[in-house]
Amino acid sequence: MSDPLAKLLTICRTSKLSDLKQLKQLHAQIIQNSLHHQDYWISLLIQQCTQIRAPFSYAHLIFLSIPNPNVFLLTSVLKFYSQLGPQYHHHIFSLFHQIRHSSNHHLKPDAFIYPILIKISGKNSINPLHGHVFKLGFASDHFVRNAIMDMYAKYGPINLARQLFDEMPDRKIADWNSMISGYWKWGYQEEASRLFESMPEKNVISWTAMVTGYSKSGDLENARKVFDEMPDKSVVSWNAMLSGYAQNDFVEEGLKLFEKMMDSCDFKPDETTWVTIISSCAAKGDPQLAKSLVSSIDRRKINLNCFIKTALIDMHAKCGSLETARQIFDEMGVQRNLVSWNAMISAYTKNGDLMSARKIFNEMPEKNVVSWNSLISGYAQNGQSAMAIELFKEMTTTKAIYLKPDQITMVSVISAYGHLGALELGKWAMDFFTKNQIKLNISVYNSLISMYSRCGSMEDAKKTFQEMPTRDVISYNSLIAGFASHGRATEAIELMSKMKEEGIEPDRITFMAVLTACSHAGLSKQGREIFKSIRKPAIDHYACMVDLLGRTGQLDEAKMLIDEMPMKPHAGVYGALLNASRVHKRVELGELAAYKLFELEPENSGNYVLLSNIYASMERWEDVEKIRELMRKRGVKKTTGWSWVEFEGKVHRFIVGDRSHKYSEEINKVLKELGKKMIDLGYVADKSCVLRDVEEEEKEEMVGTHSEKLAIGFALVVSGDDARGVIRVVKNLRVCGDCHRYIKMISKLVGREIVVRDNNRFHCFKDGECSCEDYW
DNA sequence: GTAGGGTTAG
């Protein structure tokens, strides 16, 4: 044997091979020298493949270079494949199949193969495999036995794992550890602790399992206690604690612990540590921190594996550098896995770039439920509810059997339906749950409450709230916001008291909702009291208060409150003041607010229109013209809103002057007839406001033109003479004063109840009256 | 050769 070869083999034995080059060299020499026990050396070589993260293809090549491998070599290969990840598992099964059916006695499966096989088989194969190893007499082997028990502990039924555990004549620490992790996994905290306490001997893995258990159940205090008490730690223990902090949103604590880890020289962060820290930094969304972390990683020359790069993509996306995220993604090439693709989709949706997200989605080599959820929620959160639902339908008609919508999908879908105000579709979603046996968790319930509220069905919202087994602050907030949008202020306030009684503290959102409710109901006194009870009011609470004071005519107080604010007022604050100034005809305050708004959001046409309306109401036409001129000069275009009507499970959208709908002609006919009737009955003095042709409406610049009219017209057309039932129209902008009057008249003429949802407010029109008399 | 830690969607 040549000297360099002997040296290399020693290196191989002591597992200190450093790179693929060295590995290849060794392989070539083993083959060249036709060594005795070649299988043995090659096995060692393959074991080294794991160490240096050799690619699958290379290990496979080594494997193929041996004409008659024995079972020892095969086991090494199987082990290597199993560590590469699920996408290589089918190679393992096919190899195993070959071995089993081979007549070569060197290839008889032995006890070493089964633990590997069991570990990768997944829950569906435990039973047959269990029977199989039992029949072959391997079930008494320590490692096989542990693998089977661990399987049951992980995938259930946990009781069966316990049974095997109890039947063991000689339990090793590994068996105890498997059992403890199993109990944690299934939520049996007490059993896990009891087992841990009664262990005759513990090792670092037992302790770490406890740290992980507490962390995953959100009990970080105990997790840290166990962590601090550990007689000795490993890098895994540190990672367990760090990930506990990361996943429970204790970002600061995590970073502090990480610093401590860096200071103590005993443990160097490994790749997992970095992944965890990067994800903590992503959660924080702090670009400065991200930058220093990246330079720290660069400085240490950390090997960037697939996990780290994916985490980096996520971090950059969340810290505002989408381009860097994309760059890493592009550079990954074949290193990309499904999660990297998904991370890139969410990177785009989080930055509102739905086109790019869609492109990535379409290019993906394979998709899972997370891919679909990312894109669906992306559409839902960026105001494209209809698209979100279309995508969901596509998902449910996709042939892939392993692809089933889950709770997270449904949260997005329900929310999308809620935004469309499509109650019937929402009810269809409920049927979908039952049919597909999707369990309802607290988030799904919460989204249902929001959906029912948004669709105007407070009874269903209340029912859902009462039905749910446990409620959190979001459940309360959803229902309170529902009451608020329906002008049911008293119920909103009562519910806030109730949540306090149940021990749930109102948060920023709760106060927002209740203050909004008070504002809409004109409950000035209660509103002030609630505002005073907020420990540290946020800027939005100030905006609500300005709105409340403004609506109730206390404009000077509103202005004073703005002056007293500890922070710089944002557009919402001045917007509220501007509205109030218009209603109460306070030109000077209106001008002040409007000009602040022109600075804060120069593109928003609504502010110009509002100020112009104030001038118009006082017949100051020169000033009206001045504002028009300002808009022209700044290139501000009046934004137009859509109106939706849900009909027979489909949502119909209309925009100002819309002639694209197939019923367009009928709709305009109905609207004209109604207009004539209004004039004949003397409802309106000026016929121009009801008989205007849609084409004229398009030309109109300043006065709101009405997609709601078209939507209501459509509803009347499709419902024919049937005068029962409620017409639901959803508009995504503020219903203007003109429109409000118009709908009142329609409701009286056709004798029907018309519900219009305008942003988050509901207007119920009946017999020529509107439920929201505070309407501006 | 067992058992403990990691990235994406709400």
PDB file of C-alpha atoms in Angstrom, chain A residues 108-318:
ATOM      1  CA  LYS A 108     -29.227 -10.511   3.340  1.00  0.00           C
ATOM      2  CA  PRO A 109     -30.799  -7.564   5.153  1.00  0.00           C
ATOM      3  CA  ASP A 110     -29.481  -7.284   8.674  1.00  0.00           C
ATOM      4  CA  ALA A 111     -30.518  -5.420  11.790  1.00  0.00           C
ATOM      5  CA  PHE A 112     -28.538  -2.382  10.688  1.00  0.00           C
ATOM      6  CA  ILE A 113     -30.776  -1.660   7.749  1.00  0.00           C
ATOM      7  CA  TYR A 114     -34.115  -1.567   9.513  1.00  0.00           C
ATOM      8  CA  PRO A 115     -33.691   1.473  11.754  1.00  0.00           C
ATOM      9  CA  ILE A 116     -32.814   3.525   8.687  1.00  0.00           C
ATOM     10  CA  LEU A 117     -35.764   2.179   6.795  1.00  0.00           C
ATOM     11  CA  ILE A 118     -38.177   2.667   9.677  1.00  0.00           C
ATOM     12  CA  LYS A 119     -36.995   6.186  10.230  1.00  0.00           C
ATOM     13  CA  ILE A 120     -37.758   7.309   6.722  1.00  0.00           C
ATOM     14  CA  SER A 121     -40.886   5.278   6.105  1.00  0.00           C
ATOM     15  CA  GLY A 122     -43.376   7.700   7.540  1.00  0.00           C
ATOM     16  CA  LYS A 123     -46.374   6.852   9.597  1.00  0.00           C
ATOM     17  CA  ASN A 124     -48.205   4.762   7.055  1.00  0.00           C
ATOM     18  CA  SER A 125     -45.549   2.100   6.934  1.00  0.00           C
ATOM     19  CA  ILE A 126     -45.008   1.603  10.655  1.00  0.00           C
ATOM     20  CA  ASN A 127     -47.536  -1.154  11.047  1.00  0.00           C
ATOM     21  CA  PRO A 128     -46.373  -3.344   8.159  1.00  0.00           C
ATOM     22  CA  LEU A 129     -42.723  -2.715   9.005  1.00  0.00           C
ATOM     23  CA  HIS A 130     -43.330  -3.522  12.635  1.00  0.00           C
ATOM     24  CA  GLY A 131     -44.853  -6.837  11.624  1.00  0.00           C
ATOM     25  CA  HIS A 132     -42.069  -7.464   9.148  1.00  0.00           C
ATOM     26  CA  VAL A 133     -39.165  -7.010  11.569  1.00  0.00           C
ATOM     27  CA  PHE A 134     -41.058  -8.996  14.161  1.00  0.00           C
ATOM     28  CA  LYS A 135     -41.417 -11.912  11.761  1.00  0.00           C
ATOM     29  CA  LEU A 136     -37.754 -11.773  10.833  1.00  0.00           C
ATOM     30  CA  GLY A 137     -36.763 -11.749  14.477  1.00  0.00           C
ATOM     31  CA  PHE A 138     -35.167  -8.323  14.460  1.00  0.00           C
ATOM     32  CA  ALA A 139     -37.596  -6.849  16.927  1.00  0.00           C
ATOM     33  CA  SER A 140     -35.364  -7.716  19.847  1.00  0.00           C
ATOM     34  CA  ASP A 141     -32.451  -5.720  18.458  1.00  0.00           C
ATOM     35  CA  HIS A 142     -31.909  -2.606  20.548  1.00  0.00           C
ATOM     36  CA  PHE A 143     -31.751  -0.250  17.654  1.00  0.00           C
ATOM     37  CA  VAL A 144     -34.611  -1.714  15.674  1.00  0.00           C
ATOM     38  CA  ARG A 145     -36.742  -1.690  18.788  1.00  0.00           C
ATOM     39  CA  ASN A 146     -35.926   1.918  19.490  1.00  0.00           C
ATOM     40  CA  ALA A 147     -36.648   2.927  15.911  1.00  0.00           C
ATOM     41  CA  ILE A 148     -40.102   1.359  16.051  1.00  0.00           C
ATOM     42  CA  MET A 149     -40.921   2.867  19.398  1.00  0.00           C
ATOM     43  CA  ASP A 150     -39.678   6.246  18.262  1.00  0.00           C
ATOM     44  CA  MET A 151     -41.919   5.991  15.215  1.00  0.00           C
ATOM     45  CA  TYR A 152     -45.002   5.417  17.360  1.00  0.00           C
ATOM     46  CA  ALA A 153     -43.899   8.170  19.710  1.00  0.00           C
ATOM     47  CA  LYS A 154     -43.630  10.591  16.788  1.00  0.00           C
ATOM     48  CA  TYR A 155     -46.627   9.597  14.720  1.00  0.00           C
ATOM     49  CA  GLY A 156     -48.882   8.001  17.272  1.00  0.00           C
ATOM     50  CA  PRO A 157     -50.597   6.260  18.784  1.00  0.00           C
ATOM     51  CA  ILE A 158     -48.386   7.353  21.642  1.00  0.00           C
ATOM     52  CA  ASN A 159     -49.913   4.705  23.889  1.00  0.00           C
ATOM     53  CA  LEU A 160     -48.481   2.001  21.682  1.00  0.00           C
ATOM     54  CA  ALA A 161     -45.046   3.564  22.076  1.00  0.00           C
ATOM     55  CA  ARG A 162     -45.541   3.511  25.823  1.00  0.00           C
ATOM     56  CA  GLN A 163     -46.593  -0.104  25.693  1.00  0.00           C
ATOM     57  CA  LEU A 164     -43.409  -1.049  23.840  1.00  0.00           C
ATOM     58  CA  PHE A 165     -41.439   1.055  26.298  1.00  0.00           C
ATOM     59  CA  ASP A 166     -42.983  -0.709  29.281  1.00  0.00           C
ATOM     60  CA  GLU A 167     -42.355  -4.121  27.746  1.00  0.00           C
ATOM     61  CA  MET A 168     -38.652  -3.492  27.265  1.00  0.00           C
ATOM     62  CA  PRO A 169     -36.543  -5.637  29.561  1.00  0.00           C
ATOM     63  CA  ASP A 170     -33.530  -3.329  29.385  1.00  0.00           C
ATOM     64  CA  ARG A 171     -34.282   0.298  28.569  1.00  0.00           C
ATOM     65  CA  LYS A 172     -31.451   2.468  27.343  1.00  0.00           C
ATOM     66  CA  ILE A 173     -31.305   6.240  27.710  1.00  0.00           C
ATOM     67  CA  ALA A 174     -32.258   6.597  24.045  1.00  0.00           C
ATOM     68  CA  ASP A 175     -35.544   4.802  24.736  1.00  0.00           C
ATOM     69  CA  TRP A 176     -36.370   7.148  27.590  1.00  0.00           C
ATOM     70  CA  ASN A 177     -35.492  10.102  25.419  1.00  0.00           C
ATOM     71  CA  SER A 178     -37.707   8.949  22.571  1.00  0.00           C
ATOM     72  CA  MET A 179     -40.580   8.516  24.976  1.00  0.00           C
ATOM     73  CA  ILE A 180     -40.093  11.957  26.536  1.00  0.00           C
ATOM     74  CA  SER A 181     -40.004  13.673  23.150  1.00  0.00           C
ATOM     75  CA  GLY A 182     -43.084  11.725  22.119  1.00  0.00           C
ATOM     76  CA  TYR A 183     -45.019  12.904  25.154  1.00  0.00           C
ATOM     77  CA  TRP A 184     -44.053  16.508  24.463  1.00  0.00           C
ATOM     78  CA  LYS A 185     -45.039  16.152  20.858  1.00  0.00           C
ATOM     79  CA  TRP A 186     -48.532  15.001  21.791  1.00  0.00           C
ATOM     80  CA  GLY A 187     -48.928  17.647  24.477  1.00  0.00           C
ATOM     81  CA  TYR A 188     -48.558  15.372  27.523  1.00  0.00           C
ATOM     82  CA  GLN A 189     -46.346  17.716  29.472  1.00  0.00           C
ATOM     83  CA  GLU A 190     -46.898  16.002  32.818  1.00  0.00           C
ATOM     84  CA  GLU A 191     -46.052  12.545  31.499  1.00  0.00           C
ATOM     85  CA  ALA A 192     -42.899  13.929  29.918  1.00  0.00           C
ATOM     86  CA  SER A 193     -41.799  15.594  33.156  1.00  0.00           C
ATOM     87  CA  ARG A 194     -42.636  12.529  35.221  1.00  0.00           C
ATOM     88  CA  LEU A 195     -40.576  10.325  32.933  1.00  0.00           C
ATOM     89  CA  PHE A 196     -37.722  12.814  32.958  1.00  0.00           C
ATOM     90  CA  GLU A 197     -37.700  12.933  36.748  1.00  0.00           C
ATOM     91  CA  SER A 198     -37.746   9.170  37.113  1.00  0.00           C
ATOM     92  CA  MET A 199     -34.930   8.471  34.682  1.00  0.00           C
ATOM     93  CA  PRO A 200     -32.163   6.418  36.277  1.00  0.00           C
ATOM     94  CA  GLU A 201     -29.624   8.322  34.221  1.00  0.00           C
ATOM     95  CA  LYS A 202     -29.919  11.421  32.068  1.00  0.00           C
ATOM     96  CA  ASN A 203     -27.756  12.751  29.299  1.00  0.00           C
ATOM     97  CA  VAL A 204     -27.545  16.033  27.457  1.00  0.00           C
ATOM     98  CA  ILE A 205     -30.171  14.833  24.977  1.00  0.00           C
ATOM     99  CA  SER A 206     -32.706  14.210  27.743  1.00  0.00           C
ATOM    100  CA  TRP A 207     -32.171  17.723  29.074  1.00  0.00           C
ATOM    101  CA  THR A 208     -32.370  19.261  25.632  1.00  0.00           C
ATOM    102  CA  ALA A 209     -35.611  17.409  24.929  1.00  0.00           C
ATOM    103  CA  MET A 210     -37.072  19.115  28.016  1.00  0.00           C
ATOM    104  CA  VAL A 211     -35.867  22.539  26.894  1.00  0.00           C
ATOM    105  CA  THR A 212     -37.452  21.985  23.478  1.00  0.00           C
ATOM    106  CA  GLY A 213     -40.653  20.681  25.023  1.00  0.00           C
ATOM    107  CA  TYR A 214     -41.142  23.741  27.199  1.00  0.00           C
ATOM    108  CA  SER A 215     -40.140  26.106  24.375  1.00  0.00           C
ATOM    109  CA  LYS A 216     -42.549  24.612  21.905  1.00  0.00           C
ATOM    110  CA  SER A 217     -45.423  24.871  24.333  1.00  0.00           C
ATOM    111  CA  GLY A 218     -44.582  28.523  24.855  1.00  0.00           C
ATOM    112  CA  ASP A 219     -43.384  28.127  28.447  1.00  0.00           C
ATOM    113  CA  LEU A 220     -40.083  29.921  28.041  1.00  0.00           C
ATOM    114  CA  GLU A 221     -39.613  30.482  31.740  1.00  0.00           C
ATOM    115  CA  ASN A 222     -39.375  26.772  32.445  1.00  0.00           C
ATOM    116  CA  ALA A 223     -37.412  26.189  29.265  1.00  0.00           C
ATOM    117  CA  ARG A 224     -34.807  28.649  30.448  1.00  0.00           C
ATOM    118  CA  LYS A 225     -34.848  27.180  33.923  1.00  0.00           C
ATOM    119  CA  VAL A 226     -34.068  23.711  32.584  1.00  0.00           C
ATOM    120  CA  PHE A 227     -31.496  25.186  30.233  1.00  0.00           C
ATOM    121  CA  ASP A 228     -29.708  26.951  33.087  1.00  0.00           C
ATOM    122  CA  GLU A 229     -29.815  23.834  35.250  1.00  0.00           C
ATOM    123  CA  MET A 230     -28.352  21.514  32.629  1.00  0.00           C
ATOM    124  CA  PRO A 231     -25.197  19.825  33.943  1.00  0.00           C
ATOM    125  CA  ASP A 232     -23.673  20.095  30.505  1.00  0.00           C
ATOM    126  CA  LYS A 233     -24.787  21.639  27.258  1.00  0.00           C
ATOM    127  CA  SER A 234     -24.178  20.962  23.628  1.00  0.00           C
ATOM    128  CA  VAL A 235     -24.567  23.290  20.696  1.00  0.00           C
ATOM    129  CA  VAL A 236     -27.950  21.639  20.130  1.00  0.00           C
ATOM    130  CA  SER A 237     -29.079  22.698  23.601  1.00  0.00           C
ATOM    131  CA  TRP A 238     -28.170  26.279  22.824  1.00  0.00           C
ATOM    132  CA  ASN A 239     -29.990  26.061  19.524  1.00  0.00           C
ATOM    133  CA  ALA A 240     -33.075  24.647  21.213  1.00  0.00           C
ATOM    134  CA  MET A 241     -33.198  27.568  23.612  1.00  0.00           C
ATOM    135  CA  LEU A 242     -32.484  30.116  20.887  1.00  0.00           C
ATOM    136  CA  SER A 243     -35.167  28.732  18.634  1.00  0.00           C
ATOM    137  CA  GLY A 244     -37.580  28.760  21.565  1.00  0.00           C
ATOM    138  CA  TYR A 245     -37.050  32.489  21.865  1.00  0.00           C
ATOM    139  CA  ALA A 246     -37.197  33.014  18.111  1.00  0.00           C
ATOM    140  CA  GLN A 247     -40.426  31.138  17.631  1.00  0.00           C
ATOM    141  CA  ASN A 248     -42.243  32.734  20.513  1.00  0.00           C
ATOM    142  CA  ASP A 249     -41.392  36.274  19.426  1.00  0.00           C
ATOM    143  CA  PHE A 250     -38.898  36.847  22.221  1.00  0.00           C
ATOM    144  CA  VAL A 251     -36.468  38.286  19.737  1.00  0.00           C
ATOM    145  CA  GLU A 252     -34.526  40.435  22.180  1.00  0.00           C
ATOM    146  CA  GLU A 253     -33.976  37.578  24.644  1.00  0.00           C
ATOM    147  CA  GLY A 254     -32.840  35.365  21.790  1.00  0.00           C
ATOM    148  CA  LEU A 255     -30.296  37.855  20.570  1.00  0.00           C
ATOM    149  CA  LYS A 256     -29.053  38.385  24.104  1.00  0.00           C
ATOM    150  CA  LEU A 257     -28.583  34.666  24.593  1.00  0.00           C
ATOM    151  CA  PHE A 258     -26.805  34.460  21.260  1.00  0.00           C
ATOM    152  CA  GLU A 259     -24.338  37.097  22.426  1.00  0.00           C
ATOM    153  CA  LYS A 260     -23.781  35.086  25.566  1.00  0.00           C
ATOM    154  CA  MET A 261     -23.121  32.028  23.448  1.00  0.00           C
ATOM    155  CA  MET A 262     -20.558  33.909  21.387  1.00  0.00           C
ATOM    156  CA  ASP A 263     -18.843  35.145  24.526  1.00  0.00           C
ATOM    157  CA  SER A 264     -18.511  31.702  26.034  1.00  0.00           C
ATOM    158  CA  CYS A 265     -15.748  30.006  24.110  1.00  0.00           C
ATOM    159  CA  ASP A 266     -17.131  26.521  24.712  1.00  0.00           C
ATOM    160  CA  PHE A 267     -19.649  26.526  21.920  1.00  0.00           C
ATOM    161  CA  LYS A 268     -19.241  27.799  18.458  1.00  0.00           C
ATOM    162  CA  PRO A 269     -22.466  28.557  16.646  1.00  0.00           C
ATOM    163  CA  ASP A 270     -23.164  25.972  13.981  1.00  0.00           C
ATOM    164  CA  GLU A 271     -25.299  26.273  10.865  1.00  0.00           C
ATOM    165  CA  THR A 272     -28.517  25.719  12.777  1.00  0.00           C
ATOM    166  CA  THR A 273     -27.608  28.483  15.204  1.00  0.00           C
ATOM    167  CA  TRP A 274     -27.192  30.876  12.321  1.00  0.00           C
ATOM    168  CA  VAL A 275     -30.501  29.876  10.770  1.00  0.00           C
ATOM    169  CA  THR A 276     -32.250  30.589  14.062  1.00  0.00           C
ATOM    170  CA  ILE A 277     -30.541  33.916  14.573  1.00  0.00           C
ATOM    171  CA  ILE A 278     -31.235  34.995  11.010  1.00  0.00           C
ATOM    172  CA  SER A 279     -34.904  34.193  11.466  1.00  0.00           C
ATOM    173  CA  SER A 280     -34.967  36.177  14.723  1.00  0.00           C
ATOM    174  CA  CYS A 281     -33.519  39.100  12.859  1.00  0.00           C
ATOM    175  CA  ALA A 282     -36.110  38.632  10.121  1.00  0.00           C
ATOM    176  CA  ALA A 283     -38.862  38.819  12.738  1.00  0.00           C
ATOM    177  CA  LYS A 284     -37.418  42.065  13.991  1.00  0.00           C
ATOM    178  CA  GLY A 285     -37.338  43.565  10.511  1.00  0.00           C
ATOM    179  CA  ASP A 286     -34.445  45.819  11.438  1.00  0.00           C
ATOM    180  CA  PRO A 287     -32.212  46.601   8.414  1.00  0.00           C
ATOM    181  CA  GLN A 288     -29.319  47.750  10.619  1.00  0.00           C
ATOM    182  CA  LEU A 289     -29.292  44.495  12.543  1.00  0.00           C
ATOM    183  CA  ALA A 290     -29.583  42.542   9.300  1.00  0.00           C
ATOM    184  CA  LYS A 291     -26.574  44.314   7.906  1.00  0.00           C
ATOM    185  CA  SER A 292     -24.393  43.643  10.921  1.00  0.00           C
ATOM    186  CA  LEU A 293     -25.483  40.014  10.975  1.00  0.00           C
ATOM    187  CA  VAL A 294     -24.550  39.568   7.322  1.00  0.00           C
ATOM    188  CA  SER A 295     -21.122  41.072   7.842  1.00  0.00           C
ATOM    189  CA  SER A 296     -20.627  38.876  10.882  1.00  0.00           C
ATOM    190  CA  ILE A 297     -21.459  35.804   8.794  1.00  0.00           C
ATOM    191  CA  ASP A 298     -19.117  36.971   6.042  1.00  0.00           C
ATOM    192  CA  ARG A 299     -16.306  37.563   8.478  1.00  0.00           C
ATOM    193  CA  ARG A 300     -16.566  34.095   9.921  1.00  0.00           C
ATOM    194  CA  LYS A 301     -16.670  32.511   6.492  1.00  0.00           C
ATOM    195  CA  ILE A 302     -19.702  30.467   7.432  1.00  0.00           C
ATOM    196  CA  ASN A 303     -20.628  27.747   5.010  1.00  0.00           C
ATOM    197  CA  LEU A 304     -23.958  28.915   3.595  1.00  0.00           C
ATOM    198  CA  ASN A 305     -26.143  25.864   3.262  1.00  0.00           C
ATOM    199  CA  CYS A 306     -29.609  25.787   1.819  1.00  0.00           C
ATOM    200  CA  PHE A 307     -31.303  26.516   5.158  1.00  0.00           C
ATOM    201  CA  ILE A 308     -29.112  29.528   5.846  1.00  0.00           C
ATOM    202  CA  LYS A 309     -29.634  30.962   2.391  1.00  0.00           C
ATOM    203  CA  THR A 310     -33.373  30.513   2.609  1.00  0.00           C
ATOM    204  CA  ALA A 311     -33.407  32.186   6.007  1.00  0.00           C
ATOM    205  CA  LEU A 312     -31.337  35.009   4.500  1.00  0.00           C
ATOM    206  CA  ILE A 313     -33.854  35.428   1.670  1.00  0.00           C
ATOM    207  CA  ASP A 314     -36.594  35.769   4.238  1.00  0.00           C
ATOM    208  CA  MET A 315     -34.582  38.175   6.364  1.00  0.00           C
ATOM    209  CA  HIS A 316     -33.686  40.472   3.489  1.00  0.00           C
ATOM    210  CA  ALA A 317     -37.270  40.494   2.280  1.00  0.00           C
ATOM    211  CA  LYS A 318     -38.540  41.404   5.735  1.00  0.00           C
TER     212      LYS A 318
END
